């Protein structure tokens, strides 16, 4: 036999041996593949609805990597249960024009409720509108002086509303006030006219001439930096150093656009101490010396009109018809009337989130947490919170979650972000039955009265630095669910006046747990709300804010 023939025979024999040795491996691999493939599909569809949309805004590559890891056995069982309950035919159809569906008030996108101005006026009648505390330090400092208040825009958001309220307060204390508006977009012009606040025509040379003749100029946002720079260039002398700059933001972006002007004003005023320290640290990094400006902190205060309805007496309120006892009865009637207009039952717990709809505010993550509650039905009993009351005092009731979101149709709305929120709702039909939308408005008393819990889910390092709405919610006795950061952390005491959770997507689970806890514990809601109200009375009323601002204004008028 030739050598070639021997090689072929040996090769054939060897192949047969390999075949009989590994004949069971191929079927095993096929069985494994078919067993794992359905689970992989189920897992992806189960969680992509909760995470996929938000990743486009938060860029969470680390979360994607974790999603690709092996899922534990308990999660696998949960996915199997969910997918058995929802067949392929029951998957929701998501419209192409989500914003259009919301405008048409499609029930699949939630319901639009409000405004409630007429109901509010009818029930509250002659409520206190506040006024000047004639004997206060603020009145003494500003009386008879000329002021220019600079507003960067007229949207119904925190900074413009606060500066409008400041201008109103200056007028009531017999000061002369002119307002410079850098961008006319927004709906506050009508309100400025109603309050008889003079608006300077244009924001160029005319505004500079008006400002240089004033005793003090108060810009109310870091966005006013360009106007300050032009004003100082037009009047380079010391007469244009009459600026007390109240900076109401904390994102690094706002620092970047204002850093070169920070040392060209007389007084810098921040909202909270952490914000002040952060800005000063950034200046140090950039070798920006702030030797000349005085640096102060003035927190936001609840205006008298809101405080009165909340049942908190103010120093300027002398009317017996708007005392705490009278207002308690009116507040109860207003709550009942507004909730009836919303179509709510007594067992519905309203969790409210107001503010501009955009990535920074975190409404999308809030909706994901709510969806998590509804999909999973019940959460782990091991929540990262301390019981506020003992088990014997807990009152467990079958209550329904309702989510109230504003401010809809604001000019500062991020439309792609709103669309992502709507997509979450369409992916979870049960969520649409719980979501209520309310249009942007300056009339928020009715909303506070109707709500049971307030959520501030800001996604910045300093949380809700501004904190105006959070403080107002606390004044009305609402417990707060917020991010464990910056201004929110300073305003809200964890386990006392509310419950805090981490920033970002990883905070969703904790927010869901905290939400579930307050949903099931009305006594905890009441006790946290009462403590929050007490804190507002001690620290965050209008008089507290005006005392600090009076100090800054006084220093600004002091000759160098």
XYZ file of C-alpha atoms in Angstrom:
560
model
C 0.000 0.000 0.000
C 1.354 3.386 -0.947
C 2.202 6.054 1.562
C -0.557 8.369 0.178
C -3.198 5.661 0.607
C -2.100 4.981 4.168
C -2.424 8.695 4.987
C -6.017 8.869 3.693
C -7.009 5.760 5.643
C -5.514 7.163 8.837
C -7.195 10.513 8.301
C -10.589 8.922 7.791
C -10.207 6.782 10.890
C -9.219 9.796 12.947
C -12.215 11.800 11.732
C -14.571 8.987 12.746
C -13.041 8.950 16.223
C -13.532 12.711 16.572
C -17.131 12.472 15.424
C -18.073 9.727 17.919
C -16.184 11.539 20.729
C -17.967 14.939 20.266
C -21.285 13.817 18.792
C -23.213 15.289 21.791
C -21.641 18.786 21.776
C -23.447 20.260 18.758
C -26.963 19.407 20.003
C -26.024 20.834 23.425
C -24.907 24.147 21.873
C -28.087 24.391 19.833
C -30.285 23.764 22.889
C -28.372 26.391 24.884
C -28.731 28.988 22.121
C -32.503 28.504 21.768
C -32.959 28.633 25.560
C -31.019 31.897 26.013
C -32.173 33.815 22.937
C -35.775 34.517 24.123
C -34.540 35.750 27.494
C -32.076 38.121 25.812
C -34.876 39.600 23.721
C -37.198 39.864 26.721
C -34.580 41.530 28.882
C -33.753 44.122 26.269
C -37.387 45.059 25.594
C -38.221 45.046 29.311
C -35.648 47.657 30.326
C -35.041 49.636 27.160
C -38.315 51.466 27.741
C -37.111 52.693 31.113
C -33.473 53.424 30.301
C -32.980 53.783 26.585
C -34.643 57.176 26.142
C -32.945 58.849 29.059
C -29.471 57.641 28.030
C -29.736 59.899 25.010
C -29.791 62.854 27.371
C -27.460 61.716 30.142
C -24.893 59.734 28.097
C -24.606 56.940 30.587
C -22.102 54.599 28.974
C -21.407 53.000 32.317
C -25.075 52.105 32.698
C -25.080 50.503 29.239
C -22.167 48.307 30.238
C -23.980 47.201 33.360
C -27.101 46.428 31.307
C -25.047 44.093 29.116
C -23.854 42.035 32.085
C -25.513 38.771 33.129
C -28.848 39.197 34.890
C -29.448 37.345 38.143
C -32.031 34.629 38.509
C -34.576 36.776 40.357
C -34.595 39.358 37.594
C -34.984 36.595 35.026
C -38.091 35.319 36.808
C -39.495 38.851 36.965
C -38.941 39.381 33.235
C -40.676 36.087 32.478
C -43.658 37.140 34.578
C -43.985 40.543 32.913
C -43.685 39.147 29.392
C -46.320 36.503 30.035
C -48.700 39.259 31.121
C -48.116 41.394 28.044
C -48.531 39.739 24.663
C -47.077 41.003 21.412
C -50.521 42.199 20.302
C -50.876 44.410 23.411
C -47.718 46.449 22.830
C -48.660 50.149 22.626
C -48.528 52.044 19.352
C -46.505 55.258 19.770
C -47.745 58.139 17.551
C -45.251 60.052 15.421
C -46.470 63.444 16.639
C -46.309 63.046 20.431
C -46.414 66.792 21.150
C -49.454 67.136 18.873
C -51.238 64.352 20.748
C -50.604 66.164 24.018
C -51.884 69.454 22.598
C -55.060 67.650 21.578
C -55.275 66.431 25.188
C -55.163 62.778 24.180
C -55.846 60.614 27.228
C -53.009 58.324 26.152
C -50.568 61.152 26.968
C -52.154 62.018 30.307
C -54.661 64.787 31.022
C -54.195 68.562 30.930
C -55.749 70.359 33.918
C -55.984 74.025 34.896
C -55.427 76.876 35.114
C -57.473 77.420 38.248
C -57.369 81.234 38.491
C -61.140 81.740 38.701
C -61.569 79.032 41.344
C -58.688 80.493 43.342
C -60.124 84.035 43.216
C -63.655 82.889 44.069
C -62.647 80.993 47.208
C -59.766 83.088 48.538
C -61.527 86.421 47.890
C -59.783 89.273 49.751
C -56.496 87.570 50.494
C -53.453 89.491 51.627
C -51.178 90.740 48.853
C -48.447 91.740 51.260
C -46.827 95.135 51.257
C -43.944 97.045 52.740
C -42.891 96.513 56.332
C -42.540 100.205 57.127
C -40.436 99.535 60.207
C -38.104 97.033 58.556
C -34.466 97.587 57.565
C -35.221 97.056 53.891
C -37.757 99.916 53.853
C -35.338 102.219 55.640
C -32.547 101.532 53.136
C -34.541 101.780 49.878
C -37.094 104.511 50.664
C -36.700 107.450 48.289
C -33.870 105.798 46.312
C -33.670 105.029 42.592
C -33.220 101.442 41.424
C -32.768 99.643 38.128
C -33.652 95.936 38.129
C -32.212 93.947 35.206
C -34.183 90.874 34.075
C -32.574 88.596 31.494
C -35.976 87.446 30.147
C -39.701 87.379 30.890
C -40.407 83.648 31.105
C -42.498 82.417 34.024
C -39.505 80.769 35.656
C -37.543 81.243 38.865
C -35.168 84.116 38.126
C -37.563 86.445 36.221
C -40.376 85.918 38.741
C -38.030 86.606 41.657
C -36.749 89.838 40.089
C -40.313 90.942 39.350
C -41.215 90.336 42.995
C -38.147 92.338 44.083
C -39.178 95.253 41.853
C -42.687 95.066 43.357
C -41.238 95.144 46.868
C -39.072 98.179 46.063
C -42.114 100.038 44.721
C -44.210 99.222 47.783
C -41.453 100.653 50.007
C -41.590 104.007 48.113
C -38.505 103.538 45.944
C -38.361 104.546 42.267
C -37.943 101.471 40.068
C -37.174 100.899 36.393
C -36.806 97.461 34.821
C -34.431 96.606 31.995
C -35.406 93.460 30.073
C -32.680 91.851 27.958
C -34.961 89.414 26.097
C -38.653 90.112 25.764
C -39.649 86.451 25.284
C -41.998 85.129 27.928
C -45.345 86.078 29.433
C -44.409 88.375 32.328
C -44.758 91.689 30.452
C -48.501 91.756 31.112
C -47.871 91.133 34.802
C -45.249 93.906 34.956
C -47.769 96.307 33.427
C -50.476 95.195 35.850
C -48.143 95.945 38.755
C -47.325 99.360 37.217
C -43.613 98.599 37.015
C -41.866 100.834 34.491
C -39.985 98.948 31.742
C -37.141 100.798 29.998
C -37.513 100.839 26.234
C -34.607 98.875 24.725
C -31.601 97.465 26.585
C -28.831 99.552 25.003
C -27.778 103.161 25.511
C -31.109 104.200 27.044
C -30.808 101.496 29.671
C -27.183 102.482 30.413
C -28.172 106.125 30.957
C -31.043 105.078 33.209
C -28.749 102.801 35.217
C -25.986 105.345 35.779
C -28.527 107.750 37.278
C -29.777 105.126 39.743
C -28.504 104.632 43.270
C -28.256 100.870 42.787
C -28.495 98.539 39.780
C -29.578 94.947 40.562
C -29.083 92.409 37.738
C -30.828 89.137 38.587
C -28.970 86.463 36.636
C -25.514 85.449 35.445
C -26.921 85.919 31.929
C -26.822 89.687 32.578
C -23.017 89.591 32.277
C -22.936 90.952 28.713
C -25.171 93.891 29.672
C -22.951 94.681 32.687
C -19.844 94.584 30.501
C -21.363 97.001 27.953
C -22.673 99.292 30.697
C -19.240 99.534 32.332
C -17.630 100.172 28.923
C -20.108 102.970 28.149
C -19.589 104.557 31.581
C -16.055 103.484 32.622
C -15.957 105.747 35.666
C -16.755 104.986 39.286
C -20.360 106.148 38.837
C -21.081 102.866 37.020
C -19.853 100.751 39.928
C -23.324 100.911 41.507
C -24.058 97.243 40.783
C -25.278 94.644 43.289
C -25.310 91.469 41.175
C -27.673 88.775 42.471
C -26.494 85.559 40.811
C -29.277 82.989 40.746
C -27.575 80.090 38.915
C -24.773 77.677 39.673
C -23.985 75.624 36.581
C -20.404 75.990 35.386
C -21.771 77.276 32.073
C -23.130 80.377 33.801
C -19.832 80.984 35.533
C -18.005 80.775 32.188
C -20.154 83.469 30.585
C -19.823 85.828 33.553
C -16.345 85.240 35.030
C -14.657 88.214 33.322
C -17.192 90.645 34.790
C -17.382 89.331 38.356
C -14.727 91.750 39.607
C -16.355 94.759 37.936
C -19.313 95.139 40.313
C -19.612 96.540 43.819
C -21.457 93.627 45.461
C -21.883 89.941 44.539
C -24.911 88.213 46.082
C -25.415 84.439 45.957
C -28.365 82.294 47.010
C -26.686 79.778 49.299
C -23.296 79.332 50.935
C -22.277 76.240 48.882
C -22.990 78.151 45.679
C -20.844 81.071 46.851
C -17.946 78.769 47.739
C -18.143 76.973 44.400
C -17.996 80.190 42.392
C -15.100 81.519 44.455
C -13.245 78.232 43.929
C -13.741 78.525 40.165
C -12.401 82.091 40.284
C -9.335 80.873 42.141
C -8.718 78.196 39.497
C -8.843 80.874 36.776
C -6.727 83.371 38.764
C -9.602 85.846 38.873
C -9.143 88.171 41.840
C -12.292 89.355 43.575
C -10.698 91.893 45.883
C -13.153 94.721 45.274
C -16.666 93.177 45.397
C -18.471 92.553 48.653
C -19.704 88.943 48.725
C -22.999 88.115 50.456
C -25.645 85.377 50.568
C -29.394 86.101 50.309
C -31.751 83.090 50.087
C -35.138 83.178 48.386
C -38.102 83.979 50.617
C -41.793 83.092 50.320
C -43.764 86.206 49.373
C -46.533 87.436 51.662
C -49.358 86.459 49.298
C -48.336 82.788 49.326
C -47.409 82.807 53.019
C -50.834 84.200 53.916
C -52.710 81.452 52.065
C -50.378 78.873 53.602
C -51.439 80.193 57.021
C -48.170 81.931 57.906
C -48.511 85.464 59.259
C -46.208 88.131 57.821
C -44.979 91.355 59.388
C -46.760 93.386 56.704
C -50.125 91.598 57.056
C -52.460 93.531 59.350
C -55.768 92.214 58.021
C -57.786 90.047 60.393
C -59.782 88.683 57.448
C -56.718 86.777 56.238
C -55.515 85.315 59.544
C -54.241 81.705 59.841
C -57.582 80.298 61.070
C -59.580 81.937 58.290
C -57.084 80.857 55.662
C -57.098 77.256 56.885
C -60.806 77.028 56.097
C -60.348 78.690 52.685
C -57.378 76.468 51.899
C -59.438 73.362 52.673
C -62.256 74.553 50.389
C -59.797 75.406 47.619
C -58.171 71.984 47.837
C -61.520 70.238 47.542
C -62.679 72.398 44.623
C -59.455 72.096 42.603
C -59.159 68.351 43.109
C -62.749 67.946 41.935
C -61.887 69.929 38.784
C -58.929 67.589 38.276
C -61.226 64.583 38.590
C -59.469 63.266 41.704
C -60.797 61.142 44.544
C -59.943 61.429 48.229
C -57.757 58.331 47.952
C -55.584 59.898 45.215
C -52.153 61.117 46.369
C -50.909 63.951 44.144
C -47.148 64.138 43.696
C -46.310 67.442 42.026
C -43.266 68.565 40.028
C -43.245 72.180 38.808
C -40.598 74.065 36.846
C -39.220 74.266 33.328
C -39.391 70.971 31.443
C -35.793 70.203 30.514
C -32.947 67.790 31.195
C -31.612 69.705 34.188
C -34.918 69.435 36.068
C -35.006 65.631 35.754
C -38.723 65.060 35.080
C -37.887 62.176 32.753
C -36.118 60.279 35.521
C -39.044 61.018 37.813
C -41.438 59.421 35.315
C -39.137 56.397 35.043
C -39.314 55.953 38.821
C -43.112 56.164 38.720
C -43.192 53.649 35.853
C -40.997 51.336 37.899
C -43.572 51.326 40.689
C -46.398 50.513 38.313
C -44.538 47.822 36.373
C -43.082 45.967 39.318
C -46.198 46.445 41.466
C -44.280 46.324 44.700
C -40.782 47.414 45.732
C -38.201 45.809 47.935
C -38.883 46.257 51.641
C -35.264 47.234 52.117
C -35.547 50.970 51.326
C -32.676 53.300 52.099
C -34.738 55.381 54.501
C -35.378 55.549 58.235
C -38.916 55.061 59.471
C -40.398 58.391 60.533
C -43.075 56.824 62.708
C -43.337 53.545 64.532
C -45.145 50.569 63.028
C -47.965 50.946 65.535
C -48.632 54.506 64.279
C -48.418 53.743 60.566
C -51.668 54.054 58.702
C -51.589 51.919 55.593
C -54.268 52.734 53.071
C -54.884 51.712 49.521
C -54.046 55.020 47.852
C -53.490 55.813 44.198
C -50.535 57.719 42.792
C -51.282 60.788 40.669
C -48.471 62.781 39.059
C -48.935 66.510 38.388
C -46.310 68.038 36.061
C -45.804 71.696 35.119
C -44.948 74.037 33.581
C -46.437 72.925 30.281
C -46.022 75.190 27.214
C -43.382 77.366 28.873
C -41.123 79.130 26.363
C -38.127 77.569 28.094
C -39.420 74.028 27.413
C -36.942 71.594 25.821
C -39.299 70.029 23.274
C -37.201 66.952 22.550
C -37.074 66.280 26.290
C -40.850 66.639 26.594
C -41.210 64.210 23.704
C -39.000 61.699 25.520
C -41.245 62.019 28.590
C -44.315 61.355 26.448
C -42.626 58.309 24.970
C -42.212 56.857 28.480
C -45.929 57.397 29.115
C -46.953 55.709 25.851
C -44.705 52.748 26.627
C -46.537 52.293 29.953
C -50.287 52.781 29.336
C -51.098 52.534 33.043
C -48.897 55.592 33.602
C -51.079 57.735 31.338
C -53.986 57.247 33.744
C -51.913 58.792 36.523
C -50.252 61.760 34.783
C -51.745 65.255 34.895
C -50.201 68.220 33.039
C -50.767 71.857 33.975
C -49.891 74.955 31.896
C -47.225 77.419 32.967
C -48.605 80.118 35.265
C -47.671 82.531 38.030
C -50.806 81.474 39.934
C -49.624 78.409 41.830
C -51.559 78.581 45.115
C -54.298 76.231 43.869
C -51.673 73.677 42.790
C -49.955 73.672 46.184
C -53.314 73.237 47.916
C -54.246 70.276 45.718
C -50.897 68.452 46.069
C -49.721 66.018 48.762
C -45.996 65.640 47.936
C -43.525 67.790 46.011
C -40.667 66.410 43.863
C -37.555 68.393 42.942
C -35.459 66.037 40.829
C -32.872 68.517 39.578
C -29.907 66.805 37.885
C -27.200 69.412 38.582
C -24.406 69.050 41.101
C -26.082 71.676 43.253
C -29.559 70.229 42.944
C -32.227 72.893 42.833
C -29.863 75.774 43.645
C -32.629 78.311 43.254
C -35.119 76.456 45.484
C -38.001 78.948 45.150
C -40.720 76.402 44.360
C -39.319 73.904 46.862
C -39.549 76.460 49.658
C -43.074 77.457 48.626
C -44.148 73.801 48.638
C -42.731 73.382 52.144
C -44.652 76.480 53.292
C -47.845 74.674 52.253
C -46.871 71.637 54.338
C -45.767 69.357 51.497
C -42.987 66.809 52.173
C -40.249 67.012 49.538
C -38.587 64.260 47.512
C -35.331 65.693 46.184
C -31.817 64.985 44.979
C -29.092 64.760 47.592
C -27.171 67.765 46.292
C -26.487 71.463 46.813
C -29.427 73.744 47.430
C -31.948 70.938 47.760
C -29.799 69.226 50.381
C -29.493 72.503 52.280
C -33.217 73.232 52.205
C -34.586 69.691 52.728
C -33.578 67.739 55.848
C -33.471 64.026 55.028
C -35.987 61.977 57.050
C -37.318 65.169 58.654
C -38.831 67.451 56.026
C -38.504 65.034 53.113
C -36.482 62.199 51.586
C -33.388 62.588 49.401
C -31.992 60.348 46.661
C -28.780 60.311 44.554
C -28.387 62.273 41.334
C -28.813 60.643 37.948
C -30.165 57.316 36.776
C -28.802 55.454 39.796
C -31.123 57.548 41.980
C -34.247 56.181 40.275
C -34.534 53.123 42.491
C -34.217 55.229 45.664
C -36.701 57.811 44.380
C -39.166 55.008 43.588
C -38.749 53.583 47.088
C -39.170 56.988 48.735
C -42.199 57.701 46.573
C -43.760 54.388 47.535
C -43.073 55.067 51.222
C -44.856 58.424 51.222
C -47.663 56.990 49.113
C -48.374 54.401 51.805
C -47.780 56.590 54.875
C -50.121 59.609 55.226
C -48.942 60.220 58.810
C -45.332 60.480 57.628
C -46.451 62.945 54.960
C -48.180 65.096 57.550
C -45.273 65.066 60.004
C -42.631 65.828 57.372
C -44.817 68.582 55.930
C -45.296 70.165 59.361
C -41.528 70.180 60.004
C -40.885 71.717 56.593
C -43.396 74.450 57.265
C -41.673 75.250 60.569
C -38.312 75.543 58.803
C -39.768 77.991 56.267
C -41.153 80.145 59.071
C -37.723 80.278 60.725
C -35.538 80.792 57.652
C -37.263 81.379 54.320
C -39.906 84.090 54.598
C -39.785 87.338 52.641
C -38.447 89.297 55.588
C -35.425 86.977 55.847
C -34.598 87.581 52.178
C -35.107 91.353 52.394
C -32.862 91.686 55.456
C -29.972 90.158 53.499
C -30.697 92.188 50.381
C -30.885 95.373 52.455
C -27.337 94.677 53.630
C -26.111 94.251 50.041
C -27.933 97.374 48.817
C -26.567 99.412 51.710
C -22.993 98.311 50.948
C -23.475 99.109 47.274
C -24.443 102.707 48.114
C -21.450 103.159 50.432
C -18.763 105.385 48.931
C -15.419 103.653 48.341
